[in-house]
Short mmCIF file of C-alpha atoms and ligand atoms in Angstrom, two decimals:
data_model
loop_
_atom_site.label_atom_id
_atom_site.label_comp_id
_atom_site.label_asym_id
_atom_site.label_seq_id
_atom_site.Cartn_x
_atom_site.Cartn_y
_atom_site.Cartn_z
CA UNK J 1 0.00 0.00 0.00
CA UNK J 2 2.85 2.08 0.89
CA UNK J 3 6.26 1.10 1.03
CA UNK J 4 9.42 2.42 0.07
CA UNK J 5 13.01 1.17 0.02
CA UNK J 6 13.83 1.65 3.67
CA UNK J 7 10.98 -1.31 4.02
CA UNK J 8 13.15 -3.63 3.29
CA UNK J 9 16.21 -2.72 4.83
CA UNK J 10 14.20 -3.12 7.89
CA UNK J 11 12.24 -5.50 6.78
CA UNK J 12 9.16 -3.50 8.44
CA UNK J 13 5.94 -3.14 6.07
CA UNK J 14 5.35 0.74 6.75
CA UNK J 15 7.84 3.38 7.19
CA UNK J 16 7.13 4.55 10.19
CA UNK J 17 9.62 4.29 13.18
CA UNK J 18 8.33 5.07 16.83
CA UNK J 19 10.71 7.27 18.67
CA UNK J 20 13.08 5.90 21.26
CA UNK J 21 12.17 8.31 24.20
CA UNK J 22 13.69 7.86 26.85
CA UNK J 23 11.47 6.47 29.77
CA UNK J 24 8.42 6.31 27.75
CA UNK J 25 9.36 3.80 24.60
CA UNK J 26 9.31 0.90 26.82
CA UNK J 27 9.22 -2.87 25.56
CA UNK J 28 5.33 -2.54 25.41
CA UNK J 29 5.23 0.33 22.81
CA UNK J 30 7.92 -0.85 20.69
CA UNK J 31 6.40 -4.66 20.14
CA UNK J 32 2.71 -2.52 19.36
CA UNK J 33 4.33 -0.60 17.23
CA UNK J 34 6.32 -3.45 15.65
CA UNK J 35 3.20 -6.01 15.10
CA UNK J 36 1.54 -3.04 13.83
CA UNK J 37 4.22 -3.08 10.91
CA UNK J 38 6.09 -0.31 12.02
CA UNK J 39 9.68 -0.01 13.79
CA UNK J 40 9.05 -0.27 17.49
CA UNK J 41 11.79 1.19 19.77
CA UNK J 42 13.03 0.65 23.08
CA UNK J 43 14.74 3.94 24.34
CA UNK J 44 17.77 2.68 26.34
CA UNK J 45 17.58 6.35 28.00
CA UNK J 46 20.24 6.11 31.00
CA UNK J 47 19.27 2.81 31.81
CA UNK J 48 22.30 -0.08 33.05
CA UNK J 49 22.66 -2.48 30.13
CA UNK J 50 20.58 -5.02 32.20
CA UNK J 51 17.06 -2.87 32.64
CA UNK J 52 17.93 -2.53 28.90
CA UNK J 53 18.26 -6.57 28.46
CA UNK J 54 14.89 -7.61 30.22
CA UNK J 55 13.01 -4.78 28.20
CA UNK J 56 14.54 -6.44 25.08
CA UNK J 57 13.44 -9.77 25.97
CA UNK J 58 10.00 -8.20 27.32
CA UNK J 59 10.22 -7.18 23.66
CA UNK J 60 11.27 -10.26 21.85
CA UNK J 61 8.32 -12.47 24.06
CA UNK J 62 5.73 -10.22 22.80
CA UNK J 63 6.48 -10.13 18.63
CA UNK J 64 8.59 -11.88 16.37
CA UNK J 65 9.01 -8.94 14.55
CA UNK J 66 11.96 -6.90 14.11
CA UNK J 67 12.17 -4.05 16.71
CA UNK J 68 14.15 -1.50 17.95
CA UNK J 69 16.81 0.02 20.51
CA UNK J 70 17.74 3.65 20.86
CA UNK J 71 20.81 4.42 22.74
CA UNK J 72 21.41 7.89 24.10
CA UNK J 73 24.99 8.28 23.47
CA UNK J 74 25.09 10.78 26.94
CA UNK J 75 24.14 8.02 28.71
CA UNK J 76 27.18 6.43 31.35
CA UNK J 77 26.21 2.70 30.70
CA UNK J 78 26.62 3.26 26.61
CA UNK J 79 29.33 0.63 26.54
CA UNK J 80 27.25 -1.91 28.66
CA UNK J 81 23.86 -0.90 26.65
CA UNK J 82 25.87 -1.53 23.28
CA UNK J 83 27.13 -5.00 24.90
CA UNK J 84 23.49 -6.37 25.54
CA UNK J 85 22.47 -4.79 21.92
CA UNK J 86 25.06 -7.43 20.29
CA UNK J 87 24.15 -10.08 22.64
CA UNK J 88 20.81 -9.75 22.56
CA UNK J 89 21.33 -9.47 18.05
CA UNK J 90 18.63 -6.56 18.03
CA UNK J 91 18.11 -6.02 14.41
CA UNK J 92 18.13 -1.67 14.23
CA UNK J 93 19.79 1.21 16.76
CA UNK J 94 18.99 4.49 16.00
CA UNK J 95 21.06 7.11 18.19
CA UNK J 96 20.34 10.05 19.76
CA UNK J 97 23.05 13.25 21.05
CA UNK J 98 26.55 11.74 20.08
CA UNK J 99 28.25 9.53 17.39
CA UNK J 100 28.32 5.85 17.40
CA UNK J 101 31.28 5.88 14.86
CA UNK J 102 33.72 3.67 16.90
CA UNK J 103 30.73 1.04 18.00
CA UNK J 104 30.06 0.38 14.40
CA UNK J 105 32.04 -2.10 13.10
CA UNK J 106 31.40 -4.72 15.80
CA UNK J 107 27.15 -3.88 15.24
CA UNK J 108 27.77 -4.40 11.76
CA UNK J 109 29.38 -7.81 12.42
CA UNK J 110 26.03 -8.97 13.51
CA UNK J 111 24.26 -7.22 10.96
CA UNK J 112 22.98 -4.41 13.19
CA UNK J 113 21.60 -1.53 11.35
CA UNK J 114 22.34 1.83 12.45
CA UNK J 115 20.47 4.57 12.48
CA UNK J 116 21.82 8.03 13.67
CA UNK J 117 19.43 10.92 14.90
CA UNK J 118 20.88 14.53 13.95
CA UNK J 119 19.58 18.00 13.34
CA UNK J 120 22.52 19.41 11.18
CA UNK J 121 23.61 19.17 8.03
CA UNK J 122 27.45 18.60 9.25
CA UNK J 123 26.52 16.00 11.17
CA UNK J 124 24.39 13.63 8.97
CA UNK J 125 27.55 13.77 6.51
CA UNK J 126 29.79 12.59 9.49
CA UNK J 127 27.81 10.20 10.32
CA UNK J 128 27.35 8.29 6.53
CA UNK J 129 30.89 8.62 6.73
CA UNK J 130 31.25 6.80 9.40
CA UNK J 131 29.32 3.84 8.29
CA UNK J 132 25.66 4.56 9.77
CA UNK J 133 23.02 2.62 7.37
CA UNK J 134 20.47 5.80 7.29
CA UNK J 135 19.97 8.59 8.84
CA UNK J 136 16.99 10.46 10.59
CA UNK J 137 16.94 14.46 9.99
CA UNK J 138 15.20 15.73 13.34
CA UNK J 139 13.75 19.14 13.13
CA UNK J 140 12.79 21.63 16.18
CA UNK J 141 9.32 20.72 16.11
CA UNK J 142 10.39 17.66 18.09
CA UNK J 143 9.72 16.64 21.41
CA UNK J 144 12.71 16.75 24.33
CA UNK J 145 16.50 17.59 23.13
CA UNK J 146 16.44 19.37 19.82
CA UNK J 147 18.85 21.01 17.19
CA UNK J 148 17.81 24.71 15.65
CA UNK J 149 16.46 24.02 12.21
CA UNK J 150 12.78 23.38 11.57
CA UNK J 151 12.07 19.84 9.17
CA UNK J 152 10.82 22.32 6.43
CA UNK J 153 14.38 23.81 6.23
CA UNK J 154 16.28 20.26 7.29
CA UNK J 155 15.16 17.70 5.39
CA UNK J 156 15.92 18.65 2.04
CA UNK J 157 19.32 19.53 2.52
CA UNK J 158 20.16 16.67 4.42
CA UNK J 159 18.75 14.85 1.52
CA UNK J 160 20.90 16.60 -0.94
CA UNK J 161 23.81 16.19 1.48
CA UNK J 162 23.78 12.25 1.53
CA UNK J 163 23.40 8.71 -0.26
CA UNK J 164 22.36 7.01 2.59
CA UNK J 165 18.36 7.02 3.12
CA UNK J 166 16.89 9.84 5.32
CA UNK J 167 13.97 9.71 7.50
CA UNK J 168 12.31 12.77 8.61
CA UNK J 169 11.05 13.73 12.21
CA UNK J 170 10.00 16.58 14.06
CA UNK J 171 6.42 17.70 13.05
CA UNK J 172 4.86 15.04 11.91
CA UNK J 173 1.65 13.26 13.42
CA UNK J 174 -0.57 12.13 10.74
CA UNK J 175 -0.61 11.21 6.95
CA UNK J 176 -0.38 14.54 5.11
CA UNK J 177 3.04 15.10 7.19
CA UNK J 178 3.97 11.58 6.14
CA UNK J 179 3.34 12.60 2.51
CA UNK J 180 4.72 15.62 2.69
CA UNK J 181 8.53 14.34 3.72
CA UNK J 182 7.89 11.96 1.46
CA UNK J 183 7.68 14.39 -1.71
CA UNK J 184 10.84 16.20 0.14
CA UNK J 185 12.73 12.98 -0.63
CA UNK J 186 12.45 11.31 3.08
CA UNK J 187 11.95 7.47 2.91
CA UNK J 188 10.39 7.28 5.69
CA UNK J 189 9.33 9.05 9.24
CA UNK J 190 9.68 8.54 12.98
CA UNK J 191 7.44 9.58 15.53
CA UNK J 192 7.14 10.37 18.98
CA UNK J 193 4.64 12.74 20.59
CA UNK J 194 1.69 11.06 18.53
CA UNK J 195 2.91 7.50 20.44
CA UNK J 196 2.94 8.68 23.45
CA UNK J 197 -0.71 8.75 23.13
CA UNK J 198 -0.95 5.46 22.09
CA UNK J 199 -2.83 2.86 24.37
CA UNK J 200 0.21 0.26 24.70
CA UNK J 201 2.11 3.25 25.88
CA UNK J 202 2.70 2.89 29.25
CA UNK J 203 3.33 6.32 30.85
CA UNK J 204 1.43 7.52 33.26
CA UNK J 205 -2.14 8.59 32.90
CA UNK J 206 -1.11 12.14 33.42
CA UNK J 207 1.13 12.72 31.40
CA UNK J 208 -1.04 11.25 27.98
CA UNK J 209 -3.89 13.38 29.32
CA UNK J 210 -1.54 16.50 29.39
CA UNK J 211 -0.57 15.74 25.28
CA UNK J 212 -4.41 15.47 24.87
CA UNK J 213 -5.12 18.99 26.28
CA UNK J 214 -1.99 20.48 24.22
CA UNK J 215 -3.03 23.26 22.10
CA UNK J 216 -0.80 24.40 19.46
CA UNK J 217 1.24 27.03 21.20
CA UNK J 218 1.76 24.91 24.50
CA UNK J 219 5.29 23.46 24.26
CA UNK J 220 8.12 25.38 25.18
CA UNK J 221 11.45 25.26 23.85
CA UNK J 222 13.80 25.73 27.54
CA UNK J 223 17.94 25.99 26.87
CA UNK J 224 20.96 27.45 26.72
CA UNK J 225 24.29 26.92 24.96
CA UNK J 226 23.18 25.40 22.07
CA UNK J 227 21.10 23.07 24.14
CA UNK J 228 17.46 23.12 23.87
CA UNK J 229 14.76 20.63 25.20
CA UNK J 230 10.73 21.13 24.12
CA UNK J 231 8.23 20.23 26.80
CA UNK J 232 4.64 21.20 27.41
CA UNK J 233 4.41 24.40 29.24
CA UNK J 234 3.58 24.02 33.09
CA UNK J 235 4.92 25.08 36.80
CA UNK J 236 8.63 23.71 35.69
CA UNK J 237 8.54 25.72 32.83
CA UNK J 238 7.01 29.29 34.86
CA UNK J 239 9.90 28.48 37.43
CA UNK J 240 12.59 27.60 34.66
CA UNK J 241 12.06 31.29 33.34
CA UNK J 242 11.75 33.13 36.40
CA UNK J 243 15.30 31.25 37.14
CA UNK J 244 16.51 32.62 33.97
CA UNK J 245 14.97 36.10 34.60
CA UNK J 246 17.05 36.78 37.87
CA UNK J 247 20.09 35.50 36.13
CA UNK J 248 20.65 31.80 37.70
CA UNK J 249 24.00 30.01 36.61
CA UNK J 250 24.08 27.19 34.28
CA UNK J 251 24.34 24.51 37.50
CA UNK J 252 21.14 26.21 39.07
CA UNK J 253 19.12 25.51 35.88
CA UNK J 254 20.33 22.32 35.45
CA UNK J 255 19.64 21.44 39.22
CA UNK J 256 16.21 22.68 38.48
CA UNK J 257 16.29 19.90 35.69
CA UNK J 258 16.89 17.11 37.47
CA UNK J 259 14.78 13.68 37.59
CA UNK J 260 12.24 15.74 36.50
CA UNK J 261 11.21 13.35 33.29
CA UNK J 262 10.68 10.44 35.19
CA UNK J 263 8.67 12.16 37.46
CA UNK J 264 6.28 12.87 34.44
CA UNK J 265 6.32 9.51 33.26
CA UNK J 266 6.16 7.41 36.68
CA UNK J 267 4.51 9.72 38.86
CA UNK J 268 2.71 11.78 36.71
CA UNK J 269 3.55 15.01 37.95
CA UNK J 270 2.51 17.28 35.82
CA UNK J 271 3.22 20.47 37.45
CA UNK J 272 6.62 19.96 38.14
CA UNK J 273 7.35 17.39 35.59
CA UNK J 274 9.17 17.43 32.05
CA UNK J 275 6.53 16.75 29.87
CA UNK J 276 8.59 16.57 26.84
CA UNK J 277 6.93 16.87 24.17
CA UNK J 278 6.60 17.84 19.90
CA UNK J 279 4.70 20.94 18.76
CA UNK J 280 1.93 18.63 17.34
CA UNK J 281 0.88 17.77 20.74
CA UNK J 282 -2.42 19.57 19.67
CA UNK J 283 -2.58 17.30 16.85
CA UNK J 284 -2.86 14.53 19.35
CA UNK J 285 -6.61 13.73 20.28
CA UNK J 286 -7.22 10.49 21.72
CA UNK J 287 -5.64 7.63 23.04
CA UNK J 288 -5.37 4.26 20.32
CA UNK J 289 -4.07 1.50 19.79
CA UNK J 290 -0.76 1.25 17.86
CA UNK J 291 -1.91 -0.64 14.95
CA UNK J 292 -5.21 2.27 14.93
CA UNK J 293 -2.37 5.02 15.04
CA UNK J 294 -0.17 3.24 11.81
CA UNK J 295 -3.25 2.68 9.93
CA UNK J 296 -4.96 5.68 10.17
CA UNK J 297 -1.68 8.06 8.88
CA UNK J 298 -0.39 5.32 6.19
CA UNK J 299 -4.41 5.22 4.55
CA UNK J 300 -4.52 9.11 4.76
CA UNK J 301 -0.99 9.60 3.17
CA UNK J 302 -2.05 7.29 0.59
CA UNK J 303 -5.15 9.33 -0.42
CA UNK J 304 -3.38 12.52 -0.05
CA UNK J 305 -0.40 10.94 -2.67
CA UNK J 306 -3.29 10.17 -4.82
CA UNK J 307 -5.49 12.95 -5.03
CA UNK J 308 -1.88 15.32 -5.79
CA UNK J 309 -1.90 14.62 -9.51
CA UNK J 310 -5.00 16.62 -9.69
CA UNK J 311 -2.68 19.78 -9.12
CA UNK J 312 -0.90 19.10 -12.42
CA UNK J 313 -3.13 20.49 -15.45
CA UNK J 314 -2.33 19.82 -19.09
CA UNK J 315 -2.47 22.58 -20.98
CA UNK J 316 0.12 24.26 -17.77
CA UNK J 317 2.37 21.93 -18.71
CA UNK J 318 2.72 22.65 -22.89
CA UNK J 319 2.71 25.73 -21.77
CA UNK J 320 6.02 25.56 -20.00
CA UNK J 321 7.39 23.29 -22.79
CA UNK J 322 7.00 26.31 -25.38
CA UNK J 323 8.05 28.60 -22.54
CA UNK J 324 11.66 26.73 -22.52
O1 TUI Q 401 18.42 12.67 21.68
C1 TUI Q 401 17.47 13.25 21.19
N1 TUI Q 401 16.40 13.63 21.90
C2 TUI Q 401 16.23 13.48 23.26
S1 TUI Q 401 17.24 12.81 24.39
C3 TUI Q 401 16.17 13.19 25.60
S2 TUI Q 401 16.28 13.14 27.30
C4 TUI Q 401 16.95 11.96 28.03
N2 TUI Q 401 16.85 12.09 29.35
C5 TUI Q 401 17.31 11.15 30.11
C6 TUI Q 401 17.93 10.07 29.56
C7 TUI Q 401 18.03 9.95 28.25
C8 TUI Q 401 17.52 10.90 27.45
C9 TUI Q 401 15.10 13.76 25.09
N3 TUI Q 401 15.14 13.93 23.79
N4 TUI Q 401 17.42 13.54 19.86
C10 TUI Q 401 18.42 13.18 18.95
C11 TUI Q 401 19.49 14.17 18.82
N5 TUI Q 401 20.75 13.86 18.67
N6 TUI Q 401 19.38 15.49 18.80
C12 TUI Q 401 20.65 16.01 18.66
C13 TUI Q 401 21.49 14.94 18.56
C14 TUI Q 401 22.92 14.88 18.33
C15 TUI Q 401 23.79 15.77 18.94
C16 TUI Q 401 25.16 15.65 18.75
C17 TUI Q 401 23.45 13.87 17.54
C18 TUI Q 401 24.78 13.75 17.37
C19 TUI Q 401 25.64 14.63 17.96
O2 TUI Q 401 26.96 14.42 17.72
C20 TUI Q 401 27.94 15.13 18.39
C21 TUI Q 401 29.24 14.42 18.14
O3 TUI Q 401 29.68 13.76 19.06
O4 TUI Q 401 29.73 14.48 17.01
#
């Protein structure tokens, strides 16, 4: 119905990969999202390679499908996490806030794709240089850590820029966004904030109800130094800006910062939480299932891909012939 060539070098039947959030892609989203024909994806986050190992196996006992790790190259236990990745023969990594140049060889060995996460230009070079198998171009739109470039602007120059296929994220929650990268030369998408919504999901109650109530100006893009993180607006974010107002130090602001996601997504505190989170939030209006989610974006991007041709009129088109 709708495949492209980064189907089959994942060997998934839609191209759609779920993001690997940290906290929130757990074992039970990523095998949904897998048996829905998608690429689930367990976020590794700063887990020890052993919470990583059970979620895989949680994983591998609830599809046969291929799924999914994403390791967070910040992380301390990336060595360990990379360890249990080989062991365990997990078929795709995609990689988030560092390079995974020097861990390559060994995951190819095993026939581990990789899949780098960047928001530059500069970077998705380095990183087809350095072996990775595709690459995903991550705009600002996009929930938690982000670059500075919108998709709009990104995509199409990291598609220029490399060989390698390039997904798009960033923006994108339902079928006409699917299409849209699609005619900007992405092969494929991943998604986050429109999963977190998803009924297999399993973070807290609070924090799904908070995407559902998103309107379309509610995230808020908190950094400094080049370092930027989008969450849904709330008490965190009011106190992160008075902080800034009075002219706290970098230490204060990260103190301010700390454990704060996992109280979103275990205790559901949404006050004081990090509800990180993609501009579409608003786009985001009930919870499904997985396999509801997939379906419902690949069958509109379908119809939207078919109806385009419409656009192009006949006699337009001599007259730009006799114009050349
Ligand atoms: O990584 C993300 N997004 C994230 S990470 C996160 S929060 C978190 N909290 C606790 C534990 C774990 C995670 C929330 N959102 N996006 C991918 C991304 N990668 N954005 C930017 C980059 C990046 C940055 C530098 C990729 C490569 C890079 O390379 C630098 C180098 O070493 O060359």
């Amino acid at each position: 119905m709708l495949s492209t060539e980064l189907c089959k070098l994942l060997q998934i039947k839609y191209p759609i990969l779920q993001g690997g959030m940290a906290w929130v892609a757990t074992a039970e989203l990523a095998a949904a999202v897998s048996e829905a024909g998608g690429l689930g994806i367990i976020g590794a986050g700063n887990a020890p390679g052993e919470v990583l190992r059970q979620q895989i196996l949680k994983a591998k006992s609830l599809t046969k499908k291929p799924f999914g790790v994403n390791v967070y190259y910040l992380s301390p236990f990336v060595e360990e996490v990379i360890q249990v990745i080989l062991e365990e023969e997990v078929k795709v990594i995609t990689t988030g806030a560092g390079n995974p140049g020097k861990h390559i060889p060994k995951l190819k060995e095993k026939g581990i794709k990789v899949i780098p996460v960047i928001p530059s230009v500069a970077l998705a070079k380095r990183m087809e240089k350095t072996g990775a198998d595709a690459i995903i171009a991550e705009g600002m739109e996009c929930g938690g850590h982000t670059g500075e470039l919108t998709t709009m602007a990104l995509l199409p120059q990291v598609v220029d820029a490399v060989k390698i296929p390039v997904l798009a994220a960033g923006g994108i929650a339902d079928g006409r966004q699917l299409a849209a990268v699609l005619c900007m030369g992405a092969q494929g998408v991943q998604m986050g904030t429109r999963f977190i919504c998803a009924a297999e999901c399993t973070v807290h109650e609070n924090y799904k109800q908070a995407v559902l109530k998103a309107k379309d100006r509610d995230t808020f893009l908190s950094g400094y130094n080049g370092h930027y993180v989008r969450v849904l607006k709330n008490k965190l974010t009011q106190e992160y800006q008075r902080l800034i107002k009075e002219g706290a130090s970098e230490e204060e602001l990260e103190k301010l910062g700390v454990g704060r996601l996992r109280a979103a997504v275990v205790d559901g505190d949404t006050e004081m939480g990090s509800l990180m989170a993609g501009q579409v939030a608003a786009m985001v209006q009930k919870i499904q299932p997985a396999r509801e989610i997939i379906e419902e974006i690949i069958t509109e991007a379908v119809k939207v891909l078919q109806e385009k041709p419409k656009l192009l009129i006949k006699g337009e088109e001599i007259l730009c012939e006799r114009e050349r």
